[in-house]
mmCIF file of C-alpha atoms in Angstrom:
data_model
loop_
_atom_site.group_PDB
_atom_site.id
_atom_site.type_symbol
_atom_site.label_atom_id
_atom_site.label_comp_id
_atom_site.label_asym_id
_atom_site.label_seq_id
_atom_site.Cartn_x
_atom_site.Cartn_y
_atom_site.Cartn_z
ATOM 1 C CA MET L 812 272.157 -8.823 94.854
ATOM 2 C CA ARG L 813 275.221 -9.156 97.207
ATOM 3 C CA ALA L 814 273.061 -10.961 99.833
ATOM 4 C CA LEU L 815 272.477 -13.818 97.105
ATOM 5 C CA ARG L 816 276.200 -14.452 96.682
ATOM 6 C CA GLY L 817 278.165 -17.398 98.286
ATOM 7 C CA GLY L 818 275.986 -19.845 100.425
ATOM 8 C CA SER L 819 272.770 -18.509 99.048
ATOM 9 C CA VAL L 820 273.385 -19.506 95.320
ATOM 10 C CA VAL L 821 271.772 -22.868 95.920
ATOM 11 C CA VAL L 822 268.703 -21.208 97.091
ATOM 12 C CA VAL L 823 268.458 -18.966 93.947
ATOM 13 C CA VAL L 824 268.988 -22.049 91.610
ATOM 14 C CA ALA L 825 266.348 -23.944 93.635
ATOM 15 C CA ALA L 826 263.919 -20.901 93.214
ATOM 16 C CA VAL L 827 264.702 -20.810 89.464
ATOM 17 C CA LEU L 828 263.883 -24.587 89.141
ATOM 18 C CA VAL L 829 260.650 -24.446 91.033
ATOM 19 C CA GLY L 830 259.756 -21.533 88.983
ATOM 20 C CA ALA L 831 260.568 -23.319 85.903
ATOM 21 C CA CYS L 832 258.352 -26.389 86.832
ATOM 22 C CA SER L 833 255.439 -24.101 88.067
ATOM 23 C CA ALA L 834 252.455 -22.893 85.884
ATOM 24 C CA GLU L 835 252.679 -19.476 87.588
ATOM 25 C CA ALA L 836 255.455 -16.989 86.863
ATOM 26 C CA VAL L 837 257.461 -15.861 89.773
ATOM 27 C CA PRO L 838 257.053 -12.259 90.323
ATOM 28 C CA VAL L 839 259.893 -10.025 89.910
ATOM 29 C CA ALA L 840 260.850 -8.141 93.089
ATOM 30 C CA THR L 841 260.740 -4.292 92.698
ATOM 31 C CA PRO L 842 262.104 -1.619 94.993
ATOM 32 C CA SER L 843 259.750 -0.741 97.875
ATOM 33 C CA THR L 844 260.343 3.212 97.143
ATOM 34 C CA VAL L 845 261.016 5.468 94.121
ATOM 35 C CA THR L 846 262.864 8.718 94.462
ATOM 36 C CA VAL L 847 261.524 11.157 91.970
ATOM 37 C CA ALA L 848 263.317 14.442 91.562
ATOM 38 C CA PRO L 849 261.225 17.415 92.380
ATOM 39 C CA VAL L 850 260.016 19.461 89.561
ATOM 40 C CA PRO L 851 259.939 23.222 90.442
ATOM 41 C CA SER L 852 256.598 24.764 90.130
ATOM 42 C CA PRO L 853 256.283 27.315 87.172
ATOM 43 C CA LYS L 854 256.399 30.915 87.964
ATOM 44 C CA SER L 855 253.456 32.981 87.388
ATOM 45 C CA ALA L 856 253.842 35.712 84.578
ATOM 46 C CA PRO L 857 254.778 39.273 86.002
ATOM 47 C CA PRO L 858 252.204 41.898 85.469
ATOM 48 C CA SER L 859 252.397 44.088 82.392
ATOM 49 C CA PRO L 860 254.596 46.889 82.995
ATOM 50 C CA VAL L 861 253.358 50.420 82.571
ATOM 51 C CA ALA L 862 256.433 51.666 80.978
ATOM 52 C CA PRO L 863 259.061 50.008 78.771
ATOM 53 C CA THR L 864 261.408 47.722 80.482
ATOM 54 C CA PRO L 865 264.079 46.636 78.064
ATOM 55 C CA THR L 866 266.004 44.640 80.602
ATOM 56 C CA SER L 867 264.743 42.020 82.876
ATOM 57 C CA THR L 868 264.366 42.569 86.669
ATOM 58 C CA PRO L 869 265.250 40.422 89.477
ATOM 59 C CA THR L 870 262.946 37.866 90.460
ATOM 60 C CA PRO L 871 260.077 39.345 92.572
ATOM 61 C CA THR L 872 259.678 38.108 96.176
ATOM 62 C CA SER L 873 256.870 38.561 98.852
ATOM 63 C CA ALA L 874 259.278 39.943 101.470
ATOM 64 C CA PHE L 875 261.687 42.773 101.366
ATOM 65 C CA VAL L 876 265.153 42.263 99.782
ATOM 66 C CA GLY L 877 267.746 44.875 99.408
ATOM 67 C CA THR L 878 271.198 44.447 97.940
ATOM 68 C CA VAL L 879 274.231 46.856 97.354
ATOM 69 C CA ALA L 880 276.807 45.792 94.732
ATOM 70 C CA VAL L 881 279.650 47.432 92.802
ATOM 71 C CA LEU L 882 279.114 48.101 89.129
ATOM 72 C CA THR L 883 279.909 45.231 86.838
ATOM 73 C CA PRO L 884 281.297 45.665 83.432
ATOM 74 C CA ASP L 885 277.861 44.610 81.884
ATOM 75 C CA LEU L 886 276.265 47.473 84.044
ATOM 76 C CA VAL L 887 278.788 50.022 83.107
ATOM 77 C CA GLU L 888 277.985 49.236 79.537
ATOM 78 C CA ARG L 889 274.338 49.543 80.200
ATOM 79 C CA MET L 890 274.912 52.937 81.817
ATOM 80 C CA ALA L 891 276.520 54.407 78.672
ATOM 81 C CA ALA L 892 273.567 57.078 78.410
ATOM 82 C CA SER L 893 273.717 58.191 82.079
ATOM 83 C CA TRP L 894 277.484 58.368 82.736
ATOM 84 C CA ARG L 895 280.356 59.617 80.563
ATOM 85 C CA PRO L 896 283.948 60.872 81.353
ATOM 86 C CA GLY L 897 283.893 64.319 82.838
ATOM 87 C CA CYS L 898 281.043 63.402 85.321
ATOM 88 C CA PRO L 899 281.442 64.680 88.808
ATOM 89 C CA VAL L 900 281.568 61.237 90.295
ATOM 90 C CA PRO L 901 283.819 58.322 88.980
ATOM 91 C CA LEU L 902 282.089 54.948 88.409
ATOM 92 C CA GLU L 903 283.864 53.294 91.215
ATOM 93 C CA ASP L 904 282.209 55.508 93.644
ATOM 94 C CA LEU L 905 278.582 54.351 92.465
ATOM 95 C CA ARG L 906 276.707 51.412 93.576
ATOM 96 C CA TYR L 907 273.943 49.323 92.099
ATOM 97 C CA VAL L 908 271.113 48.981 94.605
ATOM 98 C CA THR L 909 268.056 46.673 94.315
ATOM 99 C CA VAL L 910 265.114 46.982 96.680
ATOM 100 C CA THR L 911 261.761 45.433 96.908
ATOM 101 C CA HIS L 912 258.737 47.459 96.571
ATOM 102 C CA HIS L 913 255.004 47.467 96.224
ATOM 103 C CA GLY L 914 253.414 48.154 92.785
ATOM 104 C CA PHE L 915 250.144 49.932 92.134
ATOM 105 C CA GLU L 916 248.293 46.877 91.120
ATOM 106 C CA GLY L 917 249.117 45.085 94.691
ATOM 107 C CA GLN L 918 252.096 43.134 93.069
ATOM 108 C CA VAL L 919 255.567 42.971 94.724
ATOM 109 C CA VAL L 920 258.388 44.099 92.567
ATOM 110 C CA GLN L 921 262.276 44.275 92.745
ATOM 111 C CA GLY L 922 263.405 47.626 91.394
ATOM 112 C CA GLU L 923 266.911 49.007 90.803
ATOM 113 C CA LEU L 924 268.781 52.318 91.451
ATOM 114 C CA VAL L 925 272.194 53.530 90.994
ATOM 115 C CA VAL L 926 273.354 55.826 93.905
ATOM 116 C CA HIS L 927 276.693 57.074 95.529
ATOM 117 C CA ALA L 928 278.272 54.597 97.642
ATOM 118 C CA ASP L 929 278.095 56.666 100.664
ATOM 119 C CA VAL L 930 274.322 56.663 100.768
ATOM 120 C CA ALA L 931 273.605 53.094 99.227
ATOM 121 C CA ASP L 932 273.068 51.317 102.572
ATOM 122 C CA GLY L 933 270.943 54.213 103.820
ATOM 123 C CA ILE L 934 268.761 54.000 100.775
ATOM 124 C CA VAL L 935 268.146 50.351 101.262
ATOM 125 C CA GLY L 936 266.809 51.265 104.767
ATOM 126 C CA VAL L 937 264.655 53.904 103.387
ATOM 127 C CA PHE L 938 263.034 51.491 100.828
ATOM 128 C CA ARG L 939 262.679 48.751 103.588
ATOM 129 C CA ALA L 940 260.550 51.425 105.519
ATOM 130 C CA LEU L 941 258.584 52.328 102.519
ATOM 131 C CA PHE L 942 257.798 48.662 101.877
ATOM 132 C CA ASP L 943 256.873 48.113 105.264
ATOM 133 C CA ALA L 944 254.301 51.045 105.165
ATOM 134 C CA GLY L 945 252.840 49.687 102.044
ATOM 135 C CA TYR L 946 253.743 52.577 99.831
ATOM 136 C CA PRO L 947 253.407 51.782 96.149
ATOM 137 C CA ILE L 948 255.709 52.661 93.470
ATOM 138 C CA ARG L 949 255.040 52.564 89.735
ATOM 139 C CA SER L 950 258.359 51.876 88.204
ATOM 140 C CA MET L 951 261.965 51.662 89.345
ATOM 141 C CA ARG L 952 264.345 51.167 86.525
ATOM 142 C CA LEU L 953 267.692 52.895 85.693
ATOM 143 C CA VAL L 954 267.270 56.140 83.717
ATOM 144 C CA ASP L 955 269.266 54.642 80.981
ATOM 145 C CA ASP L 956 266.329 52.485 80.020
ATOM 146 C CA PHE L 957 265.027 55.798 78.880
ATOM 147 C CA GLY L 958 268.011 56.975 77.130
ATOM 148 C CA ALA L 959 268.963 59.030 80.256
ATOM 149 C CA ASP L 960 266.211 61.386 79.190
ATOM 150 C CA ASP L 961 264.792 62.870 82.417
ATOM 151 C CA ASP L 962 261.514 63.835 80.632
ATOM 152 C CA ALA L 963 260.942 60.374 79.209
ATOM 153 C CA SER L 964 261.729 58.718 82.555
ATOM 154 C CA MET L 965 259.240 61.217 84.328
ATOM 155 C CA ALA L 966 256.577 60.599 81.906
ATOM 156 C CA ALA L 967 256.768 56.881 82.445
ATOM 157 C CA ASP L 968 256.296 57.631 86.269
ATOM 158 C CA ASN L 969 259.766 56.012 86.729
ATOM 159 C CA THR L 970 261.528 56.333 90.117
ATOM 160 C CA SER L 971 265.273 56.972 89.438
ATOM 161 C CA ALA L 972 268.518 58.159 91.057
ATOM 162 C CA PHE L 973 271.871 58.586 89.262
ATOM 163 C CA ASN L 974 271.942 60.632 86.091
ATOM 164 C CA CYS L 975 274.833 62.732 85.039
ATOM 165 C CA ARG L 976 272.965 65.863 84.033
ATOM 166 C CA ALA L 977 272.562 69.504 84.931
ATOM 167 C CA ILE L 978 269.938 70.939 87.176
ATOM 168 C CA THR L 979 266.622 71.668 85.707
ATOM 169 C CA GLY L 980 266.811 75.019 83.867
ATOM 170 C CA GLY L 981 270.440 75.471 84.695
ATOM 171 C CA THR L 982 274.158 74.497 83.964
ATOM 172 C CA GLU L 983 275.321 73.410 87.403
ATOM 173 C CA TRP L 984 275.504 69.754 88.106
ATOM 174 C CA SER L 985 272.225 68.377 89.424
ATOM 175 C CA GLU L 986 272.508 66.260 92.550
ATOM 176 C CA HIS L 987 271.487 63.267 90.666
ATOM 177 C CA ALA L 988 274.826 63.624 88.923
ATOM 178 C CA TYR L 989 276.561 62.683 92.187
ATOM 179 C CA GLY L 990 274.151 59.864 92.886
ATOM 180 C CA ARG L 991 272.786 61.583 95.870
ATOM 181 C CA ALA L 992 269.286 62.450 94.674
ATOM 182 C CA ILE L 993 266.113 60.420 93.979
ATOM 183 C CA ASP L 994 262.977 61.197 92.335
ATOM 184 C CA VAL L 995 259.885 59.019 93.371
ATOM 185 C CA ASN L 996 256.717 58.520 91.444
ATOM 186 C CA PRO L 997 257.120 61.814 89.250
ATOM 187 C CA VAL L 998 253.575 61.719 87.927
ATOM 188 C CA GLU L 999 252.017 61.569 91.364
ATOM 189 C CA ASN L 1000 254.706 64.016 92.642
ATOM 190 C CA PRO L 1001 255.375 66.563 89.967
ATOM 191 C CA TYR L 1002 257.851 69.280 89.640
ATOM 192 C CA VAL L 1003 255.766 72.638 89.730
ATOM 193 C CA ARG L 1004 257.114 76.178 88.897
ATOM 194 C CA GLY L 1005 254.199 78.613 88.610
ATOM 195 C CA ARG L 1006 251.917 77.068 86.001
ATOM 196 C CA HIS L 1007 254.609 74.965 84.593
ATOM 197 C CA VAL L 1008 254.211 71.169 85.825
ATOM 198 C CA ALA L 1009 256.548 68.312 84.738
ATOM 199 C CA PRO L 1010 255.715 65.638 83.766
ATOM 200 C CA PRO L 1011 252.449 66.943 82.059
ATOM 201 C CA ALA L 1012 250.524 63.958 83.322
ATOM 202 C CA GLY L 1013 251.220 65.168 86.867
ATOM 203 C CA ARG L 1014 249.088 68.366 86.512
ATOM 204 C CA GLU L 1015 246.088 66.497 88.007
ATOM 205 C CA PHE L 1016 248.272 65.844 91.028
ATOM 206 C CA ALA L 1017 249.514 69.493 91.456
ATOM 207 C CA GLU L 1018 246.742 70.033 93.954
ATOM 208 C CA ARG L 1019 247.900 67.803 96.693
ATOM 209 C CA THR L 1020 245.309 65.302 98.133
ATOM 210 C CA ALA L 1021 245.901 61.979 99.561
ATOM 211 C CA ARG L 1022 246.035 59.463 96.847
ATOM 212 C CA PRO L 1023 248.045 56.127 96.132
ATOM 213 C CA GLY L 1024 251.805 57.199 95.261
ATOM 214 C CA VAL L 1025 251.344 60.839 96.449
ATOM 215 C CA ILE L 1026 253.907 62.147 98.930
ATOM 216 C CA LEU L 1027 252.522 64.504 101.651
ATOM 217 C CA GLU L 1028 254.041 66.616 104.206
ATOM 218 C CA GLY L 1029 255.060 64.605 107.336
ATOM 219 C CA ASP L 1030 253.981 61.144 105.644
ATOM 220 C CA ALA L 1031 255.803 57.739 105.883
ATOM 221 C CA VAL L 1032 257.802 58.648 102.739
ATOM 222 C CA VAL L 1033 258.920 62.051 104.146
ATOM 223 C CA GLN L 1034 259.638 60.436 107.459
ATOM 224 C CA ALA L 1035 261.713 57.586 106.093
ATOM 225 C CA PHE L 1036 264.111 59.727 103.967
ATOM 226 C CA ALA L 1037 264.486 62.382 106.724
ATOM 227 C CA ALA L 1038 265.642 59.506 109.048
ATOM 228 C CA ALA L 1039 268.391 58.805 106.709
ATOM 229 C CA GLY L 1040 269.407 62.392 106.305
ATOM 230 C CA TRP L 1041 267.625 63.223 103.131
ATOM 231 C CA HIS L 1042 265.521 66.356 102.329
ATOM 232 C CA TRP L 1043 262.233 66.787 100.482
ATOM 233 C CA GLY L 1044 261.703 69.125 97.560
ATOM 234 C CA GLY L 1045 258.299 69.468 98.378
ATOM 235 C CA ASP L 1046 259.375 71.829 101.307
ATOM 236 C CA TRP L 1047 260.862 74.277 98.584
ATOM 237 C CA ALA L 1048 258.962 77.560 98.105
ATOM 238 C CA SER L 1049 259.601 77.759 94.371
ATOM 239 C CA PRO L 1050 259.870 75.616 92.505
ATOM 240 C CA VAL L 1051 258.144 72.899 94.316
ATOM 241 C CA ASP L 1052 259.645 69.416 93.541
ATOM 242 C CA TYR L 1053 257.363 66.867 95.282
ATOM 243 C CA GLN L 1054 259.145 64.007 93.807
ATOM 244 C CA HIS L 1055 262.713 65.002 94.659
ATOM 245 C CA PHE L 1056 264.747 63.945 97.711
ATOM 246 C CA SER L 1057 268.434 64.621 98.216
ATOM 247 C CA VAL L 1058 271.045 64.644 100.816
ATOM 248 C CA SER L 1059 272.245 68.106 100.403
ATOM 249 C CA GLY L 1060 268.644 69.914 99.973
ATOM 250 C CA ARG L 1061 269.229 70.952 96.675
#
């Protein structure tokens, strides 16, 4: 419009008079281009979980993503079942870790763990190696989503780390109570003591054969944890804890 001001006014008036006398209407000029704000593509619905997931997970991605963060007040509130005063590690020494992993149905999922601050970066590296190897993980939720009940978490085939609890069948603190132990795919990798198998659904996996999610001696999972200085419970004589990895070897 500014180009029509000043000396161009006469031209505009003349154009209007010509239009008024003509039988044809003068077309109204329109912009040559129209900018439309991009509309984001809708996200596809995530696959149905195999276990209850009361809280939402981070947005999945097709590439590995690992993060380490301090515990927020909301997260501390969420962890009311797994941590309490008197636990052997203070909350400020724990870290919230998210890592990308493959699911059993071929999907890519962002899982979550709480571990001790001094192993957090190393654990991201471990799960990066497992992601690159294509190793599937059924579920990776905080144990608080199962009321901090280890049996319930194992029955859901949930991979978890921190839980302020005693060792199985004892009174001493578990390495999980320090955030320095992780149980991976408990159904496919059960805890075996004699004829006792936990979780019960893991009984069919007590005889070790190569199947999705099963951890075997010297495989990519054992090697990834060993490279970070972690030890495998599958090397124990009795009990044998195929799901268990820890820094101390306990």
